[in-house]
Coordinates of C-alpha atoms in Angstrom, one line a residue:
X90 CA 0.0 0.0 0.0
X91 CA 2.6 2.2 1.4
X92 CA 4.9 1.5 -2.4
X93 CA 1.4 2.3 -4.3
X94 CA 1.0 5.7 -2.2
X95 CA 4.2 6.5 -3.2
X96 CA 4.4 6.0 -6.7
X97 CA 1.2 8.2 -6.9
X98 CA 3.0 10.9 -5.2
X99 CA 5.8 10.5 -7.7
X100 CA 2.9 10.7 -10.2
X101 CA 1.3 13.9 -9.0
X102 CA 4.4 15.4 -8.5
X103 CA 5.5 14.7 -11.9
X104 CA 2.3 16.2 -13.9
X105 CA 2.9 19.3 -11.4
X106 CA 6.4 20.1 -12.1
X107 CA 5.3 19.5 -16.1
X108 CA 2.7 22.3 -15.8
X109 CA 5.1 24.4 -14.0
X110 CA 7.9 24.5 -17.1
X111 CA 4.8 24.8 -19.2
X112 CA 3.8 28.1 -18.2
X113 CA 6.9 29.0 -17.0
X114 CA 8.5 28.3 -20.4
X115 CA 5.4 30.3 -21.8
X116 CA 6.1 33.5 -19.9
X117 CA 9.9 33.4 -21.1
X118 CA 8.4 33.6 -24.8
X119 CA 5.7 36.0 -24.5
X120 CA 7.2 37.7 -21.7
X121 CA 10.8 38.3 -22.9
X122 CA 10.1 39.8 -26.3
X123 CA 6.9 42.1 -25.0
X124 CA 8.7 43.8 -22.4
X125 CA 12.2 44.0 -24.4
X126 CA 9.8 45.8 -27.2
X127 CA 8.4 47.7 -24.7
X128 CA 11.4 49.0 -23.2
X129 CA 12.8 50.1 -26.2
X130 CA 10.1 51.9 -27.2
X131 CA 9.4 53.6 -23.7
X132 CA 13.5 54.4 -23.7
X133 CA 13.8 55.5 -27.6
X134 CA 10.2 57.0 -28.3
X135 CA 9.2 58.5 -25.2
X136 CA 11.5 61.3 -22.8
X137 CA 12.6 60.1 -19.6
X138 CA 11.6 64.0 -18.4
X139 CA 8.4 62.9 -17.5
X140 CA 8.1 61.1 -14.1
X141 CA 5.3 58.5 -15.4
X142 CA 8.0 57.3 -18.2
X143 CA 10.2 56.6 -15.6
X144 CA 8.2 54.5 -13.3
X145 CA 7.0 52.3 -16.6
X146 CA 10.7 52.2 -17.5
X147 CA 11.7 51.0 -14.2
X148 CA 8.4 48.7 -13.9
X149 CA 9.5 47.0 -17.2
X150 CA 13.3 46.3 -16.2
X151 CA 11.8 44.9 -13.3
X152 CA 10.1 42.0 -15.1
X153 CA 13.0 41.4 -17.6
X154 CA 15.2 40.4 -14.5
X155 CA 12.5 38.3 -13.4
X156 CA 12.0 37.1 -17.1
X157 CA 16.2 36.1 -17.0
X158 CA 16.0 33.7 -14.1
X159 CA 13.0 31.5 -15.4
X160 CA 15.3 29.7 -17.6
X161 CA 17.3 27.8 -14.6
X162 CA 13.6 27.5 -12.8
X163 CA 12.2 26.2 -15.6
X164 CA 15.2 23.7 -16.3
X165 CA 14.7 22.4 -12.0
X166 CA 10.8 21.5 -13.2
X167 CA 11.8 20.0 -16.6
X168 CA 14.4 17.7 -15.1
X169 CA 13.8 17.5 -11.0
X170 CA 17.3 18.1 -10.9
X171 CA 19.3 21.3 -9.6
X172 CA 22.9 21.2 -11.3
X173 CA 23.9 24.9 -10.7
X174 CA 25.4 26.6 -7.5
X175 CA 23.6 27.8 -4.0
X176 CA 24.6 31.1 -5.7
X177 CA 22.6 30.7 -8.4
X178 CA 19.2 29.1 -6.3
X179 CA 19.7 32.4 -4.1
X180 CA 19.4 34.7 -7.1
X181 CA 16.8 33.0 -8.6
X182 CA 14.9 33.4 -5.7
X183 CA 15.8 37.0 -4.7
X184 CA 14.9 37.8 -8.5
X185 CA 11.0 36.3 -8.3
X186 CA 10.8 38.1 -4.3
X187 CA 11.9 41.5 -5.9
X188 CA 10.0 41.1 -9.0
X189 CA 7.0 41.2 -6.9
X190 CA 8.4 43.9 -4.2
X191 CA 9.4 46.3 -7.0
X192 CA 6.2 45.3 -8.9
X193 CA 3.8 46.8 -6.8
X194 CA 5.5 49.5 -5.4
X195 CA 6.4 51.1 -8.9
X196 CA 3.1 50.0 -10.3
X197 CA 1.6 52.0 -6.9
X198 CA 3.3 54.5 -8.0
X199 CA 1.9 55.4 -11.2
X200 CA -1.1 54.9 -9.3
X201 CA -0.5 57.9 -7.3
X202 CA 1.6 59.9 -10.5
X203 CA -1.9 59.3 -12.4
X204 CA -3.9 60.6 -9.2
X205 CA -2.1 64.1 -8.5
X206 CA -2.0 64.3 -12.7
X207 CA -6.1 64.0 -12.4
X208 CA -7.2 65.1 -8.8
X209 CA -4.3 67.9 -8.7
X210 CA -3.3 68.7 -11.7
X211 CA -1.6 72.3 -10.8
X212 CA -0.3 71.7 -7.4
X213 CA 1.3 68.4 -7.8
X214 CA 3.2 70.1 -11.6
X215 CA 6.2 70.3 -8.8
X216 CA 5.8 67.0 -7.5
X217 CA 5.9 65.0 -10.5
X218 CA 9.1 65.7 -11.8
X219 CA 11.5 63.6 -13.7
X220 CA 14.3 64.3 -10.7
X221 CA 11.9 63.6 -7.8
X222 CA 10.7 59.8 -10.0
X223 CA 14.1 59.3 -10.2
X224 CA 15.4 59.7 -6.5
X225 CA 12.0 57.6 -5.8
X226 CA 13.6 54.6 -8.0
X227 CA 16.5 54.8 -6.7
X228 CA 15.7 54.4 -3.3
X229 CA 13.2 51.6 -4.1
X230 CA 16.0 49.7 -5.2
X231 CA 18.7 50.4 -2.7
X232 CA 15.6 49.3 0.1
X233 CA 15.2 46.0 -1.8
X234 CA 18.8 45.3 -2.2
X235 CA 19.2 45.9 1.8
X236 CA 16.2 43.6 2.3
X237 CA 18.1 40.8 0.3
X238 CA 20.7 40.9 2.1
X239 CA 19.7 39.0 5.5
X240 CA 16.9 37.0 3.1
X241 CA 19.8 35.4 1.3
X242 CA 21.8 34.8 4.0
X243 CA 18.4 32.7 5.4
X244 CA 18.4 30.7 2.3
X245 CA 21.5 30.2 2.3
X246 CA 22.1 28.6 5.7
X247 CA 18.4 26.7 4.6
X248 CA 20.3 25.1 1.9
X249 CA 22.9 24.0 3.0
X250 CA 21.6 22.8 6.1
X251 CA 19.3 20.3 3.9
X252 CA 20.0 17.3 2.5
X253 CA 18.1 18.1 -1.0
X254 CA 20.4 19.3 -3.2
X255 CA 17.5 21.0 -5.3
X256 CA 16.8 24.5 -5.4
X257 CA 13.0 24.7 -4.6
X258 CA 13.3 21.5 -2.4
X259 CA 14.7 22.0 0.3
X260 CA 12.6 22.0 3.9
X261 CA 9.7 24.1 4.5
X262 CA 10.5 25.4 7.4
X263 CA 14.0 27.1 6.2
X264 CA 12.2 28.3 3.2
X265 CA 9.2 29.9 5.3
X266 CA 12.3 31.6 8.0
X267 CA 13.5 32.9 4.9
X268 CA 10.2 34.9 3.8
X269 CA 10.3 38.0 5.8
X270 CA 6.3 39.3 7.2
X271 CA 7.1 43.0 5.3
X272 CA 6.7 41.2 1.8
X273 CA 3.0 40.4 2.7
X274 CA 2.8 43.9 5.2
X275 CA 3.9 45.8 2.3
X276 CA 1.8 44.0 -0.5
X277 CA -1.3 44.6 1.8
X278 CA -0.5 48.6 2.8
X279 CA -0.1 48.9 -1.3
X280 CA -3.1 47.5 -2.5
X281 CA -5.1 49.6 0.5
X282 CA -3.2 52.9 -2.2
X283 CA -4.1 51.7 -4.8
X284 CA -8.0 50.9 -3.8
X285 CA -8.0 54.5 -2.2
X286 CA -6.8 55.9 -5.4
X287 CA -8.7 54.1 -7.6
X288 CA -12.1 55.6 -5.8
X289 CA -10.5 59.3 -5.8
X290 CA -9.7 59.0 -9.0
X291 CA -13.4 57.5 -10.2
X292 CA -14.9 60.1 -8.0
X293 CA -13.0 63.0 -10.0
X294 CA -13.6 61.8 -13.3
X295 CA -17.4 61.4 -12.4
X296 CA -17.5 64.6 -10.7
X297 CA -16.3 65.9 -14.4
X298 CA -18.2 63.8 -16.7
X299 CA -19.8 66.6 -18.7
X300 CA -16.1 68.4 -19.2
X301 CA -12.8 67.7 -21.2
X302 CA -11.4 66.7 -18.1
X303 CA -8.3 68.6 -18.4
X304 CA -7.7 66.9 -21.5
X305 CA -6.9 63.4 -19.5
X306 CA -8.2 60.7 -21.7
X307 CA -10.6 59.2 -19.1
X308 CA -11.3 55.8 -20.5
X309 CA -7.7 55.4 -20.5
X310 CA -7.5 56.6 -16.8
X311 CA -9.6 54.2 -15.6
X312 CA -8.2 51.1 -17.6
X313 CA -4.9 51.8 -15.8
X314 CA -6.3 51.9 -12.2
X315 CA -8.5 48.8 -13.5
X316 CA -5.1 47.2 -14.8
X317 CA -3.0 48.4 -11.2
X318 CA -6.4 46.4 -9.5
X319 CA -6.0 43.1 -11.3
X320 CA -2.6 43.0 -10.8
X321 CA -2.4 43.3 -7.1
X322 CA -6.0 41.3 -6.3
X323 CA -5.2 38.2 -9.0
X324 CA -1.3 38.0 -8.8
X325 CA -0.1 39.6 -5.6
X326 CA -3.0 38.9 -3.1
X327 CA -3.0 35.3 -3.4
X328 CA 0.4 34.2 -3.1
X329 CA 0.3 37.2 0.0
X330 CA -2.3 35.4 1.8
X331 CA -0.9 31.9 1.1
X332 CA 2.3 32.8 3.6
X333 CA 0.1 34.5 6.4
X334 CA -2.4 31.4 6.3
X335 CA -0.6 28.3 6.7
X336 CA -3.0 26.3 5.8
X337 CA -2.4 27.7 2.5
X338 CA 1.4 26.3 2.5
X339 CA 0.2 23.9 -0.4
X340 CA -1.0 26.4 -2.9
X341 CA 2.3 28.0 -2.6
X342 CA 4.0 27.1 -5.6
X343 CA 1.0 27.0 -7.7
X344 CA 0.6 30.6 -6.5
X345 CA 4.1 31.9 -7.4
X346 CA 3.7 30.3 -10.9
X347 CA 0.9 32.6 -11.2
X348 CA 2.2 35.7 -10.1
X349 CA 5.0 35.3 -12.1
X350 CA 3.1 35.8 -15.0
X351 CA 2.5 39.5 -14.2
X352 CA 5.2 40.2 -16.4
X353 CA 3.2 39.2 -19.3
X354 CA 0.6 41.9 -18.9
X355 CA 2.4 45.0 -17.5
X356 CA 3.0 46.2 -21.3
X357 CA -0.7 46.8 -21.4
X358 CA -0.2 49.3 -18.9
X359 CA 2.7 51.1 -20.8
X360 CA 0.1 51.0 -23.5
X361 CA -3.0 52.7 -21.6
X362 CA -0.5 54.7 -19.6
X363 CA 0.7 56.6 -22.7
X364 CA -1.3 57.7 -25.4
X365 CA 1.1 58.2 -27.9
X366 CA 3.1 55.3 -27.2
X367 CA 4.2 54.4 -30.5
X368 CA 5.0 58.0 -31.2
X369 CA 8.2 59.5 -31.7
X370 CA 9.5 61.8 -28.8
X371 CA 8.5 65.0 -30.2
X372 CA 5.2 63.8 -30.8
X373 CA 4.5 62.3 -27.7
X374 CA 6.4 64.4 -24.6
X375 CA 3.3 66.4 -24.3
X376 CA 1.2 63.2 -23.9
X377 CA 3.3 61.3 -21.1
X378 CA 2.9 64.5 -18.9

């Protein structure tokens, strides 16, 4: 019985890990060429003056460098094996945590660029600056390079304090002592923004139905915050609630497959977020103001 139990489990495991490299292997080819497109265009069609260019900019680097560690997590899934370094597991890791950590906060962040561009439109001119964006990025990405310092140090005593050799195998409970609580804090405080802004936002355009409303597209307005929505409720909320529930421990991987493929539909937001955004720069730096 016991032999029959586990050949099932070898079973189940197996037909996971192949739908793993499956969509794993389809976010590398969709993923890869839309946001390499996209950050061309944003960097060679659009001027990084304007502070909303700069957050898309940044968001889309952000899923390339999740995009360039699938390849060795899709390779563990394909095979079951992991023949690179602890070096290697540890970036691949850090890469997915700040993939989702830079995600939402730059993401939140056009959020609230888009909110003082249509609630405030005068007072916030000073505000929204292309030197202000850029400080903000900056310290984004020092704060997540701090944070993955002690993380990494966690996984690294995790693996080689297990006997599994693989990557994404070793024990739960070093993995979990590894996931700090701010991911899920900050995740949570984000989305609260983003809802917040989202209604202010809807409120204004409503307010101003009948007028131009200060030349803002407002269909586009409201497919961005509907777009900043889906990502953090279908992508980011789940796999946030699976580590504060732990009775959600199983849906865990399942979960992270799916959030990974955020970086498949982030170019629709460099899309919405700029009107002219197949433009040339002179055509189009009026726009991304």
């Amino acid at each position: 019985m016991s032999n029959i139990t586990w050949r099932e489990n070898e079973t189940a495991l197996g037909k996971s890990n192949l739908v793993y490299t499956v969509v794993f292997s389809c976010i590398m080819v969709v993923g890869l060429p839309l946001n390499t497109v996209s950050l061309c265009t944003l960097l060679c069609r659009h001027s990084l003056k304007s502070s909303n260019v700069v957050f898309l900019v940044n968001l889309a680097l952000s899923d390339l460098l999740l995009i360039i560690s699938l390849p060795m997590r899709t390779y563990f899934y394909a095979t079951g094996t992991w023949p690179f370094s602890v070096s290697a597991c540890i970036s691949t890791v850090m890469l997915f945590r700040n993939n989702i950590r830079s995600s939402s906060i730059f993401i939140t962040m056009i959020s609230m660029d888009r909110l003082l561009a249509v609630v405030y439109p005068l007072r916030s001119r000073h505000l929204r600056t292309a030197s202000i964006a850029w400080k903000s990025v900056v310290v984004v990405w020092l704060f997540l390079l701090v944070m993955n310092i002690p993380e990494s140090v966690e996984l690294w005593r995790g693996l080689k304090n297990s006997s599994d050799v693989a990557c994404f195998g070793f024990p739960r409970q070093n993995w979990k002592e590894a996931i700090p609580y701010f991911q899920p804090v900050l995740v949570l405080i984000l989305l609260a923004i983003n809802i917040v802004s989202t209604a202010l936002v809807s409120w204004t355009i409503h307010r101003h139905l009948d007028s131009p409303a200060r030349g803002i597209n407002k269909v586009n307005i409201m497919v961005i915050f509907s777009l900043n929505l889906m990502m953090f409720t279908i992508f980011f909320l789940p796999m946030t609630l699976s580590i504060l529930i732990k009775n959600w421990t199983p849906a865990l991987k399942p979960l992270i497959c799916l959030a990974s493929v955020n970086c498949c539909l982030d170019p629709l937001l460099y899309y919405f977020s700029l009107e002219g955004f197949w433009r040339k720069k002179e055509d189009s730096h009026a726009m991304d103001s």
